[in-house]
């Protein structure tokens, strides 16, 4: 009777044990990856800003238009700037006239110098003639002194006029250069009211309508590559140190739920976004779908390591103290690489060992 009870009890224990979840380790390729949220964006996309403020007068493009570099996008108006440009142009023309002599600023001085040169020439001839006579003791001391004084006064007057002319000419030249610089500055400012594309690409967004106020602080359009797209991945700061260029990326998009796209890490931005504690990582498609739109979102896994032909078990079967339960009892194992689902077993188990899932 006792033996029967013992056998029955043993049978119940074995039957209970056999009903628990169990598996055997298997050989597979083990992949470790980092999760990231993903968003598709055009390559080289930039936001267009105005460098001046004003009223949006005209929009020369529409969303979806393909544009080339330096193509006009938007015309901004500002009456103050136009008035400044007109005044600068008038001042430049006046400075040119003054400097070239057309306005008679330098002409009268040139005429005065010509008369002074003639007077100096006459007084010079008269003085040196009188000087020669005086050296031969011909003539009076008074005649000599009078002609010498006239000669010196004529020479002094001529030099004064020439200095005055040169000074005036230099001043007019400086005024002309300043007027030219000021006019060029107003032209540049006026040109700034015509906003042009900085690249060949597509207009993906227009943020302003005609009649609205444009400032330098807010974007007015967004332009990016026509056919080249990149994948922007948001990687948590705890994982960013594991990311490196050229790592493989597997991605799914909401718009293509039944497909997995492959890509590679192309760029890692070093600045952390303090708002969500993530880093931006860019990846490029190995083969992109034919139709893509900016803002398409999805999920991605960045492959950080991969090992082939390794012995693995599900992580759910590994106990906290790196042991597993087998038919022979609790066995300590040595683990290696792991991901969210599986862990590599380096020693302690074989492919044919049956292990049991720990009870809750």
CSV table of C-alpha atoms in Angstrom, one decimal:
chain,number,residue,atom,x,y,z
A,1,UNK,CA,0.0,0.0,0.0
A,2,UNK,CA,2.8,2.4,0.8
A,3,UNK,CA,4.6,1.5,-2.4
A,4,UNK,CA,1.5,2.3,-4.4
A,5,UNK,CA,1.0,5.6,-2.8
A,6,UNK,CA,4.7,6.5,-3.4
A,7,UNK,CA,4.5,5.5,-7.1
A,8,UNK,CA,1.3,7.5,-7.5
A,9,UNK,CA,2.9,10.5,-6.0
A,10,UNK,CA,5.9,10.2,-8.2
A,11,UNK,CA,3.7,9.9,-11.3
A,12,UNK,CA,1.8,13.0,-10.3
A,13,UNK,CA,5.1,15.0,-9.9
A,14,UNK,CA,6.4,13.8,-13.3
A,15,UNK,CA,3.1,14.6,-15.0
A,16,UNK,CA,3.0,18.0,-13.4
A,17,UNK,CA,6.6,18.7,-14.5
A,18,UNK,CA,6.0,17.5,-18.0
A,19,UNK,CA,3.1,20.1,-18.3
A,20,UNK,CA,5.4,23.1,-17.7
A,21,UNK,CA,6.7,25.1,-20.6
A,22,UNK,CA,10.0,23.7,-21.8
A,23,UNK,CA,12.3,24.0,-24.7
A,24,UNK,CA,15.7,22.9,-25.9
A,25,UNK,CA,18.5,25.3,-26.8
A,26,UNK,CA,18.8,26.0,-30.5
A,27,UNK,CA,21.5,27.1,-32.9
A,28,UNK,CA,20.7,30.4,-34.6
A,29,UNK,CA,22.0,33.8,-35.7
A,30,UNK,CA,21.8,36.2,-32.8
A,31,UNK,CA,21.3,39.8,-33.5
A,32,UNK,CA,21.6,42.7,-31.0
A,33,UNK,CA,20.0,46.0,-32.0
A,34,UNK,CA,19.0,49.4,-30.7
A,35,UNK,CA,15.5,50.6,-31.1
A,36,UNK,CA,14.7,54.0,-32.5
A,37,UNK,CA,11.7,55.9,-33.7
A,38,UNK,CA,12.0,56.9,-37.4
A,39,UNK,CA,10.9,59.7,-39.7
A,40,UNK,CA,11.6,60.2,-43.4
A,41,UNK,CA,12.9,63.6,-44.5
A,42,UNK,CA,14.2,65.0,-47.8
A,43,UNK,CA,18.0,65.1,-47.9
A,44,UNK,CA,19.5,68.6,-47.5
A,45,UNK,CA,16.2,70.1,-46.4
A,46,UNK,CA,16.4,73.6,-45.1
A,47,UNK,CA,14.0,76.2,-43.9
A,48,UNK,CA,13.9,79.5,-45.9
A,49,UNK,CA,14.2,82.7,-43.8
A,50,UNK,CA,14.1,86.3,-44.9
A,51,UNK,CA,17.0,88.5,-44.0
A,52,UNK,CA,14.7,91.6,-43.9
A,53,UNK,CA,11.3,92.3,-42.5
A,54,UNK,CA,8.3,93.6,-44.5
A,55,UNK,CA,5.0,92.6,-46.2
A,56,UNK,CA,4.9,89.5,-48.4
A,57,UNK,CA,3.9,90.9,-51.8
A,58,UNK,CA,4.2,87.9,-54.2
A,59,UNK,CA,4.8,84.2,-54.0
A,60,UNK,CA,6.3,82.9,-57.3
A,61,UNK,CA,6.0,79.1,-56.5
A,62,UNK,CA,3.6,76.6,-55.1
A,63,UNK,CA,4.1,73.7,-52.8
A,64,UNK,CA,5.4,70.7,-54.7
A,65,UNK,CA,7.1,72.9,-57.4
A,66,UNK,CA,10.6,71.9,-58.4
A,67,UNK,CA,13.0,74.9,-58.2
A,68,UNK,CA,16.6,75.6,-59.2
A,69,UNK,CA,19.3,77.5,-57.3
A,70,UNK,CA,18.8,81.3,-57.3
A,71,UNK,CA,15.2,81.0,-58.6
A,72,UNK,CA,13.0,83.7,-57.0
A,73,UNK,CA,10.6,82.3,-54.5
A,74,UNK,CA,9.0,85.3,-52.7
A,75,UNK,CA,8.9,89.1,-53.1
A,76,UNK,CA,8.8,91.2,-49.9
A,77,UNK,CA,8.0,94.9,-50.0
A,78,UNK,CA,9.1,97.7,-47.6
A,79,UNK,CA,8.5,101.3,-48.5
A,80,UNK,CA,11.2,102.6,-46.2
A,81,UNK,CA,13.9,100.5,-47.9
A,82,UNK,CA,12.8,101.7,-51.3
A,83,UNK,CA,12.9,105.3,-50.2
A,84,UNK,CA,16.4,104.8,-48.8
A,85,UNK,CA,17.5,103.2,-52.0
A,86,UNK,CA,16.2,106.2,-54.1
A,87,UNK,CA,17.9,108.7,-51.8
A,88,UNK,CA,21.1,106.8,-52.0
A,89,UNK,CA,21.0,106.8,-55.7
A,90,UNK,CA,20.4,110.5,-55.9
A,91,UNK,CA,23.3,111.2,-53.5
A,92,UNK,CA,25.5,109.0,-55.6
A,93,UNK,CA,24.7,110.8,-58.8
A,94,UNK,CA,25.3,114.2,-57.1
A,95,UNK,CA,28.6,113.0,-55.8
A,96,UNK,CA,29.6,111.8,-59.3
A,97,UNK,CA,28.7,115.2,-60.7
A,98,UNK,CA,30.7,117.1,-58.1
A,99,UNK,CA,33.7,114.9,-58.5
A,100,UNK,CA,33.7,114.9,-62.4
A,101,UNK,CA,33.3,118.7,-62.4
A,102,UNK,CA,30.0,118.8,-64.1
A,103,UNK,CA,28.5,120.6,-61.2
A,104,UNK,CA,31.2,123.4,-61.4
A,105,UNK,CA,32.5,122.6,-57.9
A,106,UNK,CA,36.1,122.0,-59.2
A,107,UNK,CA,35.8,123.9,-62.4
A,108,UNK,CA,35.8,127.4,-60.8
A,109,UNK,CA,38.9,126.3,-58.7
A,110,UNK,CA,40.6,125.2,-61.9
A,111,UNK,CA,39.9,128.5,-63.5
A,112,UNK,CA,41.3,130.4,-60.5
A,113,UNK,CA,44.5,128.3,-60.6
A,114,UNK,CA,44.9,129.0,-64.3
A,115,UNK,CA,44.7,132.7,-63.6
A,116,UNK,CA,47.1,132.4,-60.7
A,117,UNK,CA,49.6,130.5,-62.8
A,118,UNK,CA,49.4,133.2,-65.4
A,119,UNK,CA,50.0,135.9,-62.8
A,120,UNK,CA,52.8,133.9,-61.3
A,121,UNK,CA,54.4,133.5,-64.7
A,122,UNK,CA,54.3,137.3,-65.4
A,123,UNK,CA,55.5,138.3,-62.0
A,124,UNK,CA,58.3,135.7,-62.2
A,125,UNK,CA,59.5,137.0,-65.5
A,126,UNK,CA,59.4,140.6,-64.3
A,127,UNK,CA,61.2,139.8,-61.1
A,128,UNK,CA,64.1,137.7,-62.6
A,129,UNK,CA,64.6,140.4,-65.2
A,130,UNK,CA,64.8,143.1,-62.6
A,131,UNK,CA,67.1,140.8,-60.5
A,132,UNK,CA,69.5,140.5,-63.5
A,133,UNK,CA,69.5,144.3,-63.9
A,134,UNK,CA,70.1,144.8,-60.2
A,135,UNK,CA,73.0,142.5,-60.2
A,136,UNK,CA,74.5,144.7,-62.9
A,137,UNK,CA,73.8,147.8,-60.7
A,138,UNK,CA,71.0,148.9,-63.0
A,139,UNK,CA,67.8,150.2,-61.5
A,140,UNK,CA,66.7,151.1,-58.0
A,141,UNK,CA,66.4,149.1,-54.8
A,142,UNK,CA,62.7,149.9,-54.6
A,143,UNK,CA,61.9,148.5,-58.1
A,144,UNK,CA,63.8,145.3,-57.2
A,145,UNK,CA,62.0,144.9,-53.8
A,146,UNK,CA,58.5,145.6,-55.4
A,147,UNK,CA,58.9,143.0,-58.1
A,148,UNK,CA,60.3,140.5,-55.7
A,149,UNK,CA,57.3,140.9,-53.4
A,150,UNK,CA,54.9,140.5,-56.3
A,151,UNK,CA,56.7,137.4,-57.4
A,152,UNK,CA,56.5,135.9,-53.9
A,153,UNK,CA,52.9,136.8,-53.4
A,154,UNK,CA,52.0,135.2,-56.7
A,155,UNK,CA,53.8,132.0,-55.9
A,156,UNK,CA,52.2,131.8,-52.4
A,157,UNK,CA,48.7,132.4,-53.9
A,158,UNK,CA,49.3,129.7,-56.6
A,159,UNK,CA,50.4,127.1,-54.0
A,160,UNK,CA,47.4,128.0,-51.7
A,161,UNK,CA,45.0,127.5,-54.6
A,162,UNK,CA,46.6,124.2,-55.7
A,163,UNK,CA,46.4,122.9,-52.1
A,164,UNK,CA,42.8,124.0,-51.8
A,165,UNK,CA,42.0,122.3,-55.1
A,166,UNK,CA,43.7,119.1,-54.1
A,167,UNK,CA,42.0,119.1,-50.7
A,168,UNK,CA,38.6,119.8,-52.3
A,169,UNK,CA,39.2,117.1,-54.9
A,170,UNK,CA,40.1,114.5,-52.2
A,171,UNK,CA,37.0,115.4,-50.2
A,172,UNK,CA,34.8,115.0,-53.2
A,173,UNK,CA,36.5,111.7,-54.0
A,174,UNK,CA,35.9,110.4,-50.5
A,175,UNK,CA,32.3,111.6,-50.7
A,176,UNK,CA,31.9,109.7,-54.0
A,177,UNK,CA,33.2,106.5,-52.4
A,178,UNK,CA,31.0,106.9,-49.4
A,179,UNK,CA,28.0,107.5,-51.6
A,180,UNK,CA,28.8,104.5,-53.7
A,181,UNK,CA,29.2,102.3,-50.6
A,182,UNK,CA,25.9,103.5,-49.2
A,183,UNK,CA,24.2,103.0,-52.5
A,184,UNK,CA,25.6,99.5,-52.8
A,185,UNK,CA,24.4,98.7,-49.3
A,186,UNK,CA,20.9,99.8,-50.1
A,187,UNK,CA,21.0,97.8,-53.3
A,188,UNK,CA,21.9,94.7,-51.4
A,189,UNK,CA,19.2,95.4,-48.9
A,190,UNK,CA,16.7,95.9,-51.7
A,191,UNK,CA,17.8,92.6,-53.3
A,192,UNK,CA,17.3,90.9,-50.0
A,193,UNK,CA,13.6,91.6,-50.4
A,194,UNK,CA,13.6,89.1,-53.3
A,195,UNK,CA,14.0,85.7,-51.6
A,196,UNK,CA,15.7,83.1,-53.8
A,197,UNK,CA,16.3,79.4,-53.5
A,198,UNK,CA,19.7,78.3,-52.2
A,199,UNK,CA,19.6,74.9,-53.9
A,200,UNK,CA,18.1,72.7,-56.6
A,201,UNK,CA,15.1,71.0,-55.0
A,202,UNK,CA,11.4,70.9,-54.3
A,203,UNK,CA,9.2,73.3,-52.3
A,204,UNK,CA,7.8,71.2,-49.5
A,205,UNK,CA,6.0,73.9,-47.6
A,206,UNK,CA,5.0,77.6,-47.7
A,207,UNK,CA,4.3,79.2,-44.4
A,208,UNK,CA,3.2,82.6,-45.5
A,209,UNK,CA,0.5,84.1,-47.7
A,210,UNK,CA,0.5,87.4,-49.7
A,211,UNK,CA,-0.3,90.3,-47.4
A,212,UNK,CA,1.2,88.7,-44.3
A,213,UNK,CA,4.0,90.2,-42.3
A,214,UNK,CA,7.4,88.6,-42.8
A,215,UNK,CA,10.1,88.8,-40.1
A,216,UNK,CA,13.6,87.4,-39.9
A,217,UNK,CA,12.6,85.2,-36.9
A,218,UNK,CA,10.1,82.9,-38.6
A,219,UNK,CA,10.6,80.6,-41.7
A,220,UNK,CA,8.7,81.4,-44.8
A,221,UNK,CA,9.2,78.1,-46.8
A,222,UNK,CA,10.9,74.7,-46.6
A,223,UNK,CA,13.0,73.3,-49.5
A,224,UNK,CA,14.7,70.0,-49.8
A,225,UNK,CA,16.0,67.4,-52.3
A,226,UNK,CA,13.6,66.1,-54.9
A,227,UNK,CA,14.4,62.4,-54.9
A,228,UNK,CA,17.0,61.9,-52.2
A,229,UNK,CA,15.5,61.0,-48.7
A,230,UNK,CA,17.1,60.2,-45.4
A,231,UNK,CA,15.8,58.5,-42.3
A,232,UNK,CA,16.0,60.5,-39.1
A,233,UNK,CA,16.3,58.2,-36.1
A,234,UNK,CA,15.8,59.3,-32.5
A,235,UNK,CA,18.1,57.2,-30.3
A,236,UNK,CA,18.0,57.2,-26.5
A,237,UNK,CA,21.1,58.6,-24.8
A,238,UNK,CA,21.7,55.3,-23.0
A,239,UNK,CA,22.1,53.6,-26.5
A,240,UNK,CA,23.9,56.3,-28.5
A,241,UNK,CA,27.5,55.1,-27.6
A,242,UNK,CA,26.7,51.8,-29.3
A,243,UNK,CA,25.9,53.5,-32.7
A,244,UNK,CA,28.5,53.8,-35.4
A,245,UNK,CA,28.5,54.8,-39.1
A,246,UNK,CA,27.7,52.1,-41.6
A,247,UNK,CA,25.7,50.0,-39.1
A,248,UNK,CA,22.7,48.2,-40.7
A,249,UNK,CA,19.2,49.5,-40.1
A,250,UNK,CA,16.0,47.6,-40.4
A,251,UNK,CA,12.9,49.9,-40.6
A,252,UNK,CA,9.2,49.7,-41.0
A,253,UNK,CA,7.0,52.6,-42.0
A,254,UNK,CA,3.3,53.1,-41.2
A,255,UNK,CA,2.7,53.8,-44.9
A,256,UNK,CA,4.3,50.4,-45.8
A,257,UNK,CA,3.2,48.3,-42.9
A,258,UNK,CA,3.9,45.0,-44.6
A,259,UNK,CA,7.5,45.8,-45.7
A,260,UNK,CA,10.8,46.0,-44.0
A,261,UNK,CA,13.3,48.4,-45.4
A,262,UNK,CA,17.1,48.1,-45.1
A,263,UNK,CA,19.5,51.0,-44.7
A,264,UNK,CA,22.8,52.1,-43.2
A,265,UNK,CA,23.7,54.7,-40.6
A,266,UNK,CA,25.2,57.7,-42.4
A,267,UNK,CA,25.6,60.4,-39.8
A,268,UNK,CA,25.4,60.8,-36.0
A,269,UNK,CA,24.6,64.3,-34.7
A,270,UNK,CA,26.7,65.0,-31.5
A,271,UNK,CA,24.2,67.4,-29.8
A,272,UNK,CA,21.6,65.9,-27.5
A,273,UNK,CA,18.0,67.1,-27.6
A,274,UNK,CA,17.5,68.1,-23.9
A,275,UNK,CA,13.7,68.0,-24.3
A,276,UNK,CA,13.4,64.2,-24.9
A,277,UNK,CA,17.0,63.1,-24.0
A,278,UNK,CA,17.7,61.7,-27.5
A,279,UNK,CA,20.2,62.0,-30.2
A,280,UNK,CA,19.5,62.3,-34.0
A,281,UNK,CA,21.0,59.7,-36.2
A,282,UNK,CA,20.6,59.7,-39.9
A,283,UNK,CA,20.4,56.7,-42.1
A,284,UNK,CA,20.1,56.2,-45.9
A,285,UNK,CA,18.0,53.6,-47.7
A,286,UNK,CA,19.7,50.7,-49.4
A,287,UNK,CA,16.7,50.7,-51.7
A,288,UNK,CA,14.0,53.3,-51.0
A,289,UNK,CA,10.3,52.8,-52.0
A,290,UNK,CA,9.3,54.7,-55.2
A,291,UNK,CA,6.9,57.0,-53.3
A,292,UNK,CA,8.1,58.9,-50.2
A,293,UNK,CA,6.8,62.0,-48.5
A,294,UNK,CA,8.4,64.1,-45.8
A,295,UNK,CA,7.2,63.1,-42.3
A,296,UNK,CA,6.4,59.5,-43.0
A,297,UNK,CA,7.0,57.8,-39.6
A,298,UNK,CA,7.9,54.3,-38.4
A,299,UNK,CA,10.2,52.3,-36.2
A,300,UNK,CA,13.7,51.1,-36.7
A,301,UNK,CA,16.3,48.8,-35.2
A,302,UNK,CA,19.9,49.6,-35.6
A,303,UNK,CA,22.0,46.4,-35.7
A,304,UNK,CA,24.9,46.9,-33.4
A,305,UNK,CA,26.3,43.3,-33.4
A,306,UNK,CA,25.5,39.9,-35.0
A,307,UNK,CA,26.8,36.3,-34.4
A,308,UNK,CA,26.1,33.3,-36.5
A,309,UNK,CA,25.7,29.7,-35.3
A,310,UNK,CA,25.4,30.4,-31.6
A,311,UNK,CA,23.6,28.3,-29.0
A,312,UNK,CA,20.7,30.3,-27.6
A,313,UNK,CA,17.8,30.1,-25.2
A,314,UNK,CA,14.9,32.5,-24.7
A,315,UNK,CA,15.7,35.1,-22.1
A,316,UNK,CA,12.4,34.2,-20.3
A,317,UNK,CA,14.0,30.8,-19.4
A,318,UNK,CA,17.1,32.3,-17.8
A,319,UNK,CA,16.9,32.9,-14.0
A,320,UNK,CA,18.2,36.0,-12.3
A,321,UNK,CA,21.3,34.3,-11.0
A,322,UNK,CA,22.4,33.0,-14.5
A,323,UNK,CA,20.9,29.5,-13.9
A,324,UNK,CA,18.4,27.4,-15.7
A,325,UNK,CA,16.2,24.5,-14.6
A,326,UNK,CA,16.8,21.2,-16.3
A,327,UNK,CA,15.8,17.6,-15.8
A,328,UNK,CA,19.0,17.1,-13.8
A,329,UNK,CA,18.1,20.1,-11.6
A,330,UNK,CA,19.4,23.7,-11.5
A,331,UNK,CA,22.4,24.3,-13.7
A,332,UNK,CA,24.6,27.4,-13.8
A,333,UNK,CA,25.4,28.7,-17.3
A,334,UNK,CA,27.8,31.2,-18.8
A,335,UNK,CA,26.1,33.8,-21.1
A,336,UNK,CA,27.4,35.9,-23.9
A,337,UNK,CA,25.6,38.2,-26.4
A,338,UNK,CA,21.9,38.8,-25.9
A,339,UNK,CA,19.0,40.8,-27.3
A,340,UNK,CA,15.5,41.4,-26.1
A,341,UNK,CA,14.3,37.9,-26.9
A,342,UNK,CA,17.3,35.5,-26.7
A,343,UNK,CA,20.6,35.0,-24.9
A,344,UNK,CA,23.8,33.2,-26.0
A,345,UNK,CA,24.9,30.2,-23.9
A,346,UNK,CA,28.6,29.8,-23.9
A,347,UNK,CA,28.7,26.8,-21.5
A,348,UNK,CA,26.5,24.8,-19.1
A,349,UNK,CA,24.0,23.5,-21.7
A,350,UNK,CA,24.0,21.5,-24.9
A,351,UNK,CA,21.6,21.5,-27.8
A,352,UNK,CA,19.7,18.5,-26.6
A,353,UNK,CA,19.2,19.7,-23.0
A,354,UNK,CA,15.6,20.3,-22.0
A,355,UNK,CA,15.1,23.4,-19.9
A,356,UNK,CA,12.0,24.7,-18.1
A,357,UNK,CA,10.6,28.1,-17.8
A,358,UNK,CA,10.8,29.5,-14.3
A,359,UNK,CA,7.4,29.6,-12.5
A,360,UNK,CA,6.1,33.1,-11.7
